[in-house]
PDB file of C-alpha atoms in Angstrom:
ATOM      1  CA  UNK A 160     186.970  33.551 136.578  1.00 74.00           C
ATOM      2  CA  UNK A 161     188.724  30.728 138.511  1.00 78.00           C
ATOM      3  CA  UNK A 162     191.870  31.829 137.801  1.00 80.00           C
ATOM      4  CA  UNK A 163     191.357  35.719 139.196  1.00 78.00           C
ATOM      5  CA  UNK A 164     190.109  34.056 142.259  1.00 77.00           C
ATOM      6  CA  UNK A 165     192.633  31.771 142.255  1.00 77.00           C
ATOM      7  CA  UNK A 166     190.740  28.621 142.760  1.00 74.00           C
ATOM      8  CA  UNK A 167     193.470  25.860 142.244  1.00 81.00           C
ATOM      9  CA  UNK A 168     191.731  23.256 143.076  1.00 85.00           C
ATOM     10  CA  UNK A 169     188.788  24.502 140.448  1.00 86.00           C
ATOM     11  CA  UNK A 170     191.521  23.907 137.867  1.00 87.00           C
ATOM     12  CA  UNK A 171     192.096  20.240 136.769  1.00 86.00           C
ATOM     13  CA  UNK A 172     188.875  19.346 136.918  1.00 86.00           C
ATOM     14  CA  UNK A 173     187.939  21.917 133.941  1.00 89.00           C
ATOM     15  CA  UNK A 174     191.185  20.803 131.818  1.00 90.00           C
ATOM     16  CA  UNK A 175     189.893  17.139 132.379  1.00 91.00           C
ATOM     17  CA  UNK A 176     186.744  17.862 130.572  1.00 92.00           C
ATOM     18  CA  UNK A 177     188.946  19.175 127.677  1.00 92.00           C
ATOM     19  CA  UNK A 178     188.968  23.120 128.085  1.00 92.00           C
ATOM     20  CA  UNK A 179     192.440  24.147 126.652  1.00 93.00           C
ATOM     21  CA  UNK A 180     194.503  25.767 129.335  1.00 93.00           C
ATOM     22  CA  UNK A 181     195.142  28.467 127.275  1.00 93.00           C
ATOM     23  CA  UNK A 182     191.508  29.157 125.761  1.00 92.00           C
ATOM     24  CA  UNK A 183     190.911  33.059 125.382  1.00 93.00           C
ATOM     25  CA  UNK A 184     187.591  34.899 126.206  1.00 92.00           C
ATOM     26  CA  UNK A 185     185.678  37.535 124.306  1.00 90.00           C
ATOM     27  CA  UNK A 186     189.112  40.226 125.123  1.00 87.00           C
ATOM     28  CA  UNK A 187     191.784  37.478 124.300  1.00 91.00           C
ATOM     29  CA  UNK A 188     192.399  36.829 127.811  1.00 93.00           C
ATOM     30  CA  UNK A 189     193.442  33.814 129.042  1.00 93.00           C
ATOM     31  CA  UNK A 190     193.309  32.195 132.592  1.00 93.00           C
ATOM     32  CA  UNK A 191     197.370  33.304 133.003  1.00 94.00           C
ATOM     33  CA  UNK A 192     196.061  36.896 132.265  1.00 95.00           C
ATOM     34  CA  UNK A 193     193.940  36.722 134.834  1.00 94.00           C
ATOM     35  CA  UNK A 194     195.946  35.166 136.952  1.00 94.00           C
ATOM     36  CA  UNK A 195     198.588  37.328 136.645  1.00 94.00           C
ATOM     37  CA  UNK A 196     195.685  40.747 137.017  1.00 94.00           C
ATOM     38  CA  UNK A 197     194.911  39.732 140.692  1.00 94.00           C
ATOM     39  CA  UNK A 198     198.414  38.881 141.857  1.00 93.00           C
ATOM     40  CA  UNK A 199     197.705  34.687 141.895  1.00 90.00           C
ATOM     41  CA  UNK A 200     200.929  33.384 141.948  1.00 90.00           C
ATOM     42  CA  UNK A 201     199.891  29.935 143.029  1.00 91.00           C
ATOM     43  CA  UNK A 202     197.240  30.183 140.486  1.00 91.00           C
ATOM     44  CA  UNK A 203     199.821  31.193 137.994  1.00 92.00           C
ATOM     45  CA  UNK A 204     202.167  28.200 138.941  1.00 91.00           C
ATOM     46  CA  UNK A 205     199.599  26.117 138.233  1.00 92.00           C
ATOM     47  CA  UNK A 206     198.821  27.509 134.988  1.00 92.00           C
ATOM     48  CA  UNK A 207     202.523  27.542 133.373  1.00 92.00           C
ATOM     49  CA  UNK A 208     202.815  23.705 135.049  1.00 91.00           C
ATOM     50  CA  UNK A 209     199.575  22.110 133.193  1.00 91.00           C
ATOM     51  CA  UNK A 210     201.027  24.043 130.055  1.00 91.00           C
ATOM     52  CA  UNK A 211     199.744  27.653 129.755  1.00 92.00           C
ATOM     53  CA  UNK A 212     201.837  30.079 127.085  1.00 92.00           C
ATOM     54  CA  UNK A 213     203.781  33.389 128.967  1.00 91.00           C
ATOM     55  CA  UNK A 214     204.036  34.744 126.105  1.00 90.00           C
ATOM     56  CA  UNK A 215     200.237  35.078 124.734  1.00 91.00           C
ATOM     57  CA  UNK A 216     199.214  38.051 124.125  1.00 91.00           C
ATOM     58  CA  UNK A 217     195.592  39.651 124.312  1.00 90.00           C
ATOM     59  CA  UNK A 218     193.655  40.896 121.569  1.00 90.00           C
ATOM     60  CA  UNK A 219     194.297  44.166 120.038  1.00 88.00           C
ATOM     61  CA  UNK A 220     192.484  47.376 121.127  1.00 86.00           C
ATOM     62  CA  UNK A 221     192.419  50.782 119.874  1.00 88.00           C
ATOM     63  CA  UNK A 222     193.827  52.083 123.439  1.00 87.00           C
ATOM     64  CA  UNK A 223     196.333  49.351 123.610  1.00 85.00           C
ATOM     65  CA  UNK A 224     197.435  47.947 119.904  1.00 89.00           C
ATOM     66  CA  UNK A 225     200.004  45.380 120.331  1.00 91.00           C
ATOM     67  CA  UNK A 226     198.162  43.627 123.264  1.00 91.00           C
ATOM     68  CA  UNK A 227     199.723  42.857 126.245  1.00 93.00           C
ATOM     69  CA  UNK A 228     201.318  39.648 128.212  1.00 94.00           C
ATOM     70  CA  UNK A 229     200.744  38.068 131.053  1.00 95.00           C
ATOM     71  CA  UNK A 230     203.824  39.626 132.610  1.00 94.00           C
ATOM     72  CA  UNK A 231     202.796  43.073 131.488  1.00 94.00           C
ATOM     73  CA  UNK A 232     199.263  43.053 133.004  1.00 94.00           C
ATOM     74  CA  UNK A 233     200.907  41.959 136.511  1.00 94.00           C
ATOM     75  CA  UNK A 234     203.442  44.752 136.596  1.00 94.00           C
ATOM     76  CA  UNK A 235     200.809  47.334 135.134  1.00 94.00           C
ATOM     77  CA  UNK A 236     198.534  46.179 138.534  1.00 94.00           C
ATOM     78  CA  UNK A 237     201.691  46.475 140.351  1.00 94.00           C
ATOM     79  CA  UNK A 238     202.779  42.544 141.087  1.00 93.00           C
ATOM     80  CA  UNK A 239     206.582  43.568 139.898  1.00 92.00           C
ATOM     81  CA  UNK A 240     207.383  40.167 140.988  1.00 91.00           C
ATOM     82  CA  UNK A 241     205.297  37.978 139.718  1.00 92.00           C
ATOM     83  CA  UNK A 242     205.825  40.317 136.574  1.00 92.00           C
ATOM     84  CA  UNK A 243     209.237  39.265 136.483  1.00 91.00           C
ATOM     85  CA  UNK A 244     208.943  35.402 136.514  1.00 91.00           C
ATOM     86  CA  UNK A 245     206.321  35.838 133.946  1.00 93.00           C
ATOM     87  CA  UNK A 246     209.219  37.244 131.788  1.00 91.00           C
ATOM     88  CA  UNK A 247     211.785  35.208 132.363  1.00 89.00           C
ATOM     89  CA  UNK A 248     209.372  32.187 131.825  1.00 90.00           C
ATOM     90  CA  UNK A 249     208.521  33.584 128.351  1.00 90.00           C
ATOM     91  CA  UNK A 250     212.128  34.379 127.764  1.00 86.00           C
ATOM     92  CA  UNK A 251     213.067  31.016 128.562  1.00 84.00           C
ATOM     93  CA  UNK A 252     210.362  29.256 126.635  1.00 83.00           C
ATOM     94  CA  UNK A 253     211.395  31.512 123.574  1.00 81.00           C
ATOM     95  CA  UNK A 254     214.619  30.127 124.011  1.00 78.00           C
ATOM     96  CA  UNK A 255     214.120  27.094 123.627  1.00 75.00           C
ATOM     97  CA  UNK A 256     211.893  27.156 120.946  1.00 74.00           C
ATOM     98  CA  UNK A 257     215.099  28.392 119.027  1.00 72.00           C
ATOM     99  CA  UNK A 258     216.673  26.251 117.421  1.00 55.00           C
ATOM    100  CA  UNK A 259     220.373  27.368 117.031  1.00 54.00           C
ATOM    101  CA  UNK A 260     222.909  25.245 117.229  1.00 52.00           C
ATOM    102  CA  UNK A 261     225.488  26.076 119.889  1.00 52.00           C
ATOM    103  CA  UNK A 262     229.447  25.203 120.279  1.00 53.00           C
ATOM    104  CA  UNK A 263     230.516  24.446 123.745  1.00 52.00           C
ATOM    105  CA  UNK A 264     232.968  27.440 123.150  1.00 50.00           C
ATOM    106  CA  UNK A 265     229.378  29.535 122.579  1.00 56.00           C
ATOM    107  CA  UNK A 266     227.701  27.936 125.671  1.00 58.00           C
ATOM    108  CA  UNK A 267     230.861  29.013 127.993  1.00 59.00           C
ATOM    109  CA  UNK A 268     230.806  32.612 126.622  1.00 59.00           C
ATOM    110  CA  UNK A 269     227.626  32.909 127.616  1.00 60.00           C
ATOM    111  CA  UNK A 270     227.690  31.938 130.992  1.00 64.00           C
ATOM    112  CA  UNK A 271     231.139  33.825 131.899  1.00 64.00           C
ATOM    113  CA  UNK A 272     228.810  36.932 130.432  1.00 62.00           C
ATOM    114  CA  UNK A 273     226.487  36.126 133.125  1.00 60.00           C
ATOM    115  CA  UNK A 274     228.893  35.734 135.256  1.00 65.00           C
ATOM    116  CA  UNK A 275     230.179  39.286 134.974  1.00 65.00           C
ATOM    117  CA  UNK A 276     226.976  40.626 134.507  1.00 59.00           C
ATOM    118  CA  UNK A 277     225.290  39.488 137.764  1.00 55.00           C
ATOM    119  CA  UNK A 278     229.313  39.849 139.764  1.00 61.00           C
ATOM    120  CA  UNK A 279     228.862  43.810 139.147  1.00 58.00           C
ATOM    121  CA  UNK A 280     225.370  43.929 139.887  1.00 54.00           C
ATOM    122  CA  UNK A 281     225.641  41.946 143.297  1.00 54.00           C
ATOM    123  CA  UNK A 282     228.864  43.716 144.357  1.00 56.00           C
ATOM    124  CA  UNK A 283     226.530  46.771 145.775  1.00 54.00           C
ATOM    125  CA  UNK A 284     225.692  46.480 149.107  1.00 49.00           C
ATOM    126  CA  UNK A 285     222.287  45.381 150.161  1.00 49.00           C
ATOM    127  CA  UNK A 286     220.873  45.905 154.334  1.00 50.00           C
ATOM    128  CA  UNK A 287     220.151  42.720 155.619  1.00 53.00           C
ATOM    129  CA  UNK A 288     216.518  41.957 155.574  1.00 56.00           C
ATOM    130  CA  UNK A 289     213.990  40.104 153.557  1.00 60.00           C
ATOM    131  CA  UNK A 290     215.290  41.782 150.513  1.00 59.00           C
ATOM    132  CA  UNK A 291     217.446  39.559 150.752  1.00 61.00           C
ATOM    133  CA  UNK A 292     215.879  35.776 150.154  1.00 59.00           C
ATOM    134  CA  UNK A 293     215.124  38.011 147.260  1.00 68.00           C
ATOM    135  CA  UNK A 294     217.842  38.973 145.840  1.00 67.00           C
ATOM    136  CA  UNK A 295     219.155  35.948 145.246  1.00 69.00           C
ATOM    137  CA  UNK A 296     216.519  34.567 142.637  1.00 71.00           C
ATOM    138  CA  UNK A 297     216.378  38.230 141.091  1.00 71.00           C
ATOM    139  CA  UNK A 298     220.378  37.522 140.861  1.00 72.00           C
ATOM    140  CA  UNK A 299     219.314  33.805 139.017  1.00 73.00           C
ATOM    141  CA  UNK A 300     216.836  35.958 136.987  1.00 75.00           C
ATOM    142  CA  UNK A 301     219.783  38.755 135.784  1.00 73.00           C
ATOM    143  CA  UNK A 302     222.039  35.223 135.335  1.00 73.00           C
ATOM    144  CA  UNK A 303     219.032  33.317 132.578  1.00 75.00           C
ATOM    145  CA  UNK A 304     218.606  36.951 130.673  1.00 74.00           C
ATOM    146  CA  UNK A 305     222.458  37.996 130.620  1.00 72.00           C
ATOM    147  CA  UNK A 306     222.903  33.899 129.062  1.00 72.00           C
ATOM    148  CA  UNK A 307     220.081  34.395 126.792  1.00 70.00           C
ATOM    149  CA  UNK A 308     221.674  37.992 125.818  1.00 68.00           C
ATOM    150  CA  UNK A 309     224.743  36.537 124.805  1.00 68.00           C
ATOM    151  CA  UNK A 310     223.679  33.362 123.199  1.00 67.00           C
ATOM    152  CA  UNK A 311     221.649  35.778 121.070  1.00 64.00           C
ATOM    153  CA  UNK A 312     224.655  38.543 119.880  1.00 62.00           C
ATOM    154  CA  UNK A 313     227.063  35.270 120.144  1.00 58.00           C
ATOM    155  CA  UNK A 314     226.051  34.035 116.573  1.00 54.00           C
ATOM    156  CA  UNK A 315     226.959  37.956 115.035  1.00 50.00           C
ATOM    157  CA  UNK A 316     230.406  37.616 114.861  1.00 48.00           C
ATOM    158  CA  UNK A 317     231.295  40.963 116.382  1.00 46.00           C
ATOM    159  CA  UNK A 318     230.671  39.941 120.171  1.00 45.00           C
ATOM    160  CA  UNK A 319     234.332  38.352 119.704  1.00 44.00           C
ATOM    161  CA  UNK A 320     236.113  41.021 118.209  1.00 48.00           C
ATOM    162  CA  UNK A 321     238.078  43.418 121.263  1.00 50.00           C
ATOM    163  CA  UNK A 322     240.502  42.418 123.642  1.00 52.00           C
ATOM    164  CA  UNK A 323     237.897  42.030 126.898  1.00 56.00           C
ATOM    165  CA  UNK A 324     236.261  39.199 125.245  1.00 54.00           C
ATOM    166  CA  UNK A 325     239.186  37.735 123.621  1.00 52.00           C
ATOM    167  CA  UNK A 326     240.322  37.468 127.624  1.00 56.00           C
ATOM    168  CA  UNK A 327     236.949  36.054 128.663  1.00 52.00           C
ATOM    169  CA  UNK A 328     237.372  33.372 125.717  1.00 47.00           C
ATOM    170  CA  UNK A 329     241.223  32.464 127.328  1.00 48.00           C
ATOM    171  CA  UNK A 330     239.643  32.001 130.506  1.00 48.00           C
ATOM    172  CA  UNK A 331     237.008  29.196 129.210  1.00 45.00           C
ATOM    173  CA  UNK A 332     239.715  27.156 127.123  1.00 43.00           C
ATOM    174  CA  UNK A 333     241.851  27.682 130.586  1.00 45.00           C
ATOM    175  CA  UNK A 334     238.673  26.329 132.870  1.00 40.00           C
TER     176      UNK A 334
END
């Protein structure tokens, strides 16, 4: 209930009395589901910071059988932004939970992927406004998930195969 009202200040005194920051009700929703429901970003900052999970999911139902995310209840109750930090926090914390080892030849790929990636998507023309302080951390979003992409396919062996990466991979022994 805190959390959906987004009483901050409610929150550290309730972890201090040892109430896990990621305890589920009867549904399997957590505070960051709620949160995340009724649009709290602060609320949600506050959340992911004392150690809440992105990526738990809520119980099974019969109308919904996989459960859904944090992220995935925001942009359902139409908080697309929110929605998408809630992603690319779970993304990242995935991430890191991995535990592949990665060349320095691997880690350049991956950001020159980015690179390209976000370069074609930013090269459209955009009216200057708000949209624009914006646009810029959706651009460092499109970066972290284009770096993750490739650090993922990297490891296949047939990322490298084809002339247009063989030219990216010149470019990184060149930089």
């Amino acid at each position: 209930m805190v959390a959906g009202l987004g009483y901050e200040w409610a929150l550290s005194p309730i972890l201090s009395q040892g109430v896990n920051v990621n305890f589920r009700d009867i549904n399997g929703w957590t505070a960051l589901h709620w949160a995340a429901r009724f649009g709290r970003e602060k609320m949600v900052a506050a959340l992911l910071a004392s150690g809440a999970s992105a990526g738990a999911v809520t119980d099974p139902t019969s109308q919904d059988p996989v459960g859904k995310t944090p992220a995935s209840i925001a942009a359902n109750c139409g908080h697309k932004g929110l929605a998408g930090y809630l992603s690319e926090v779970a993304l990242t914390s995935h991430l890191s939970s991995l535990t592949l080892e990665e060349s320095e030849l691997s880690k350049g790929y991956a950001e020159v992927d980015a690179e390209i990636t976000v370069d074609s998507i930013s090269k459209g023309s955009f009216a200057a406004n708000e949209d624009q302080v914006s646009l810029k951390d959706a651009l460092a979003a499109v970066r972290n998930a284009a770096q993750a992409a490739a650090r993922i396919q990297l490891p296949s062996g047939h990322i490298l195969s084809g002339s247009d990466n063989r030219e990216k991979l010149r470019c990184l022994l060149i930089m």
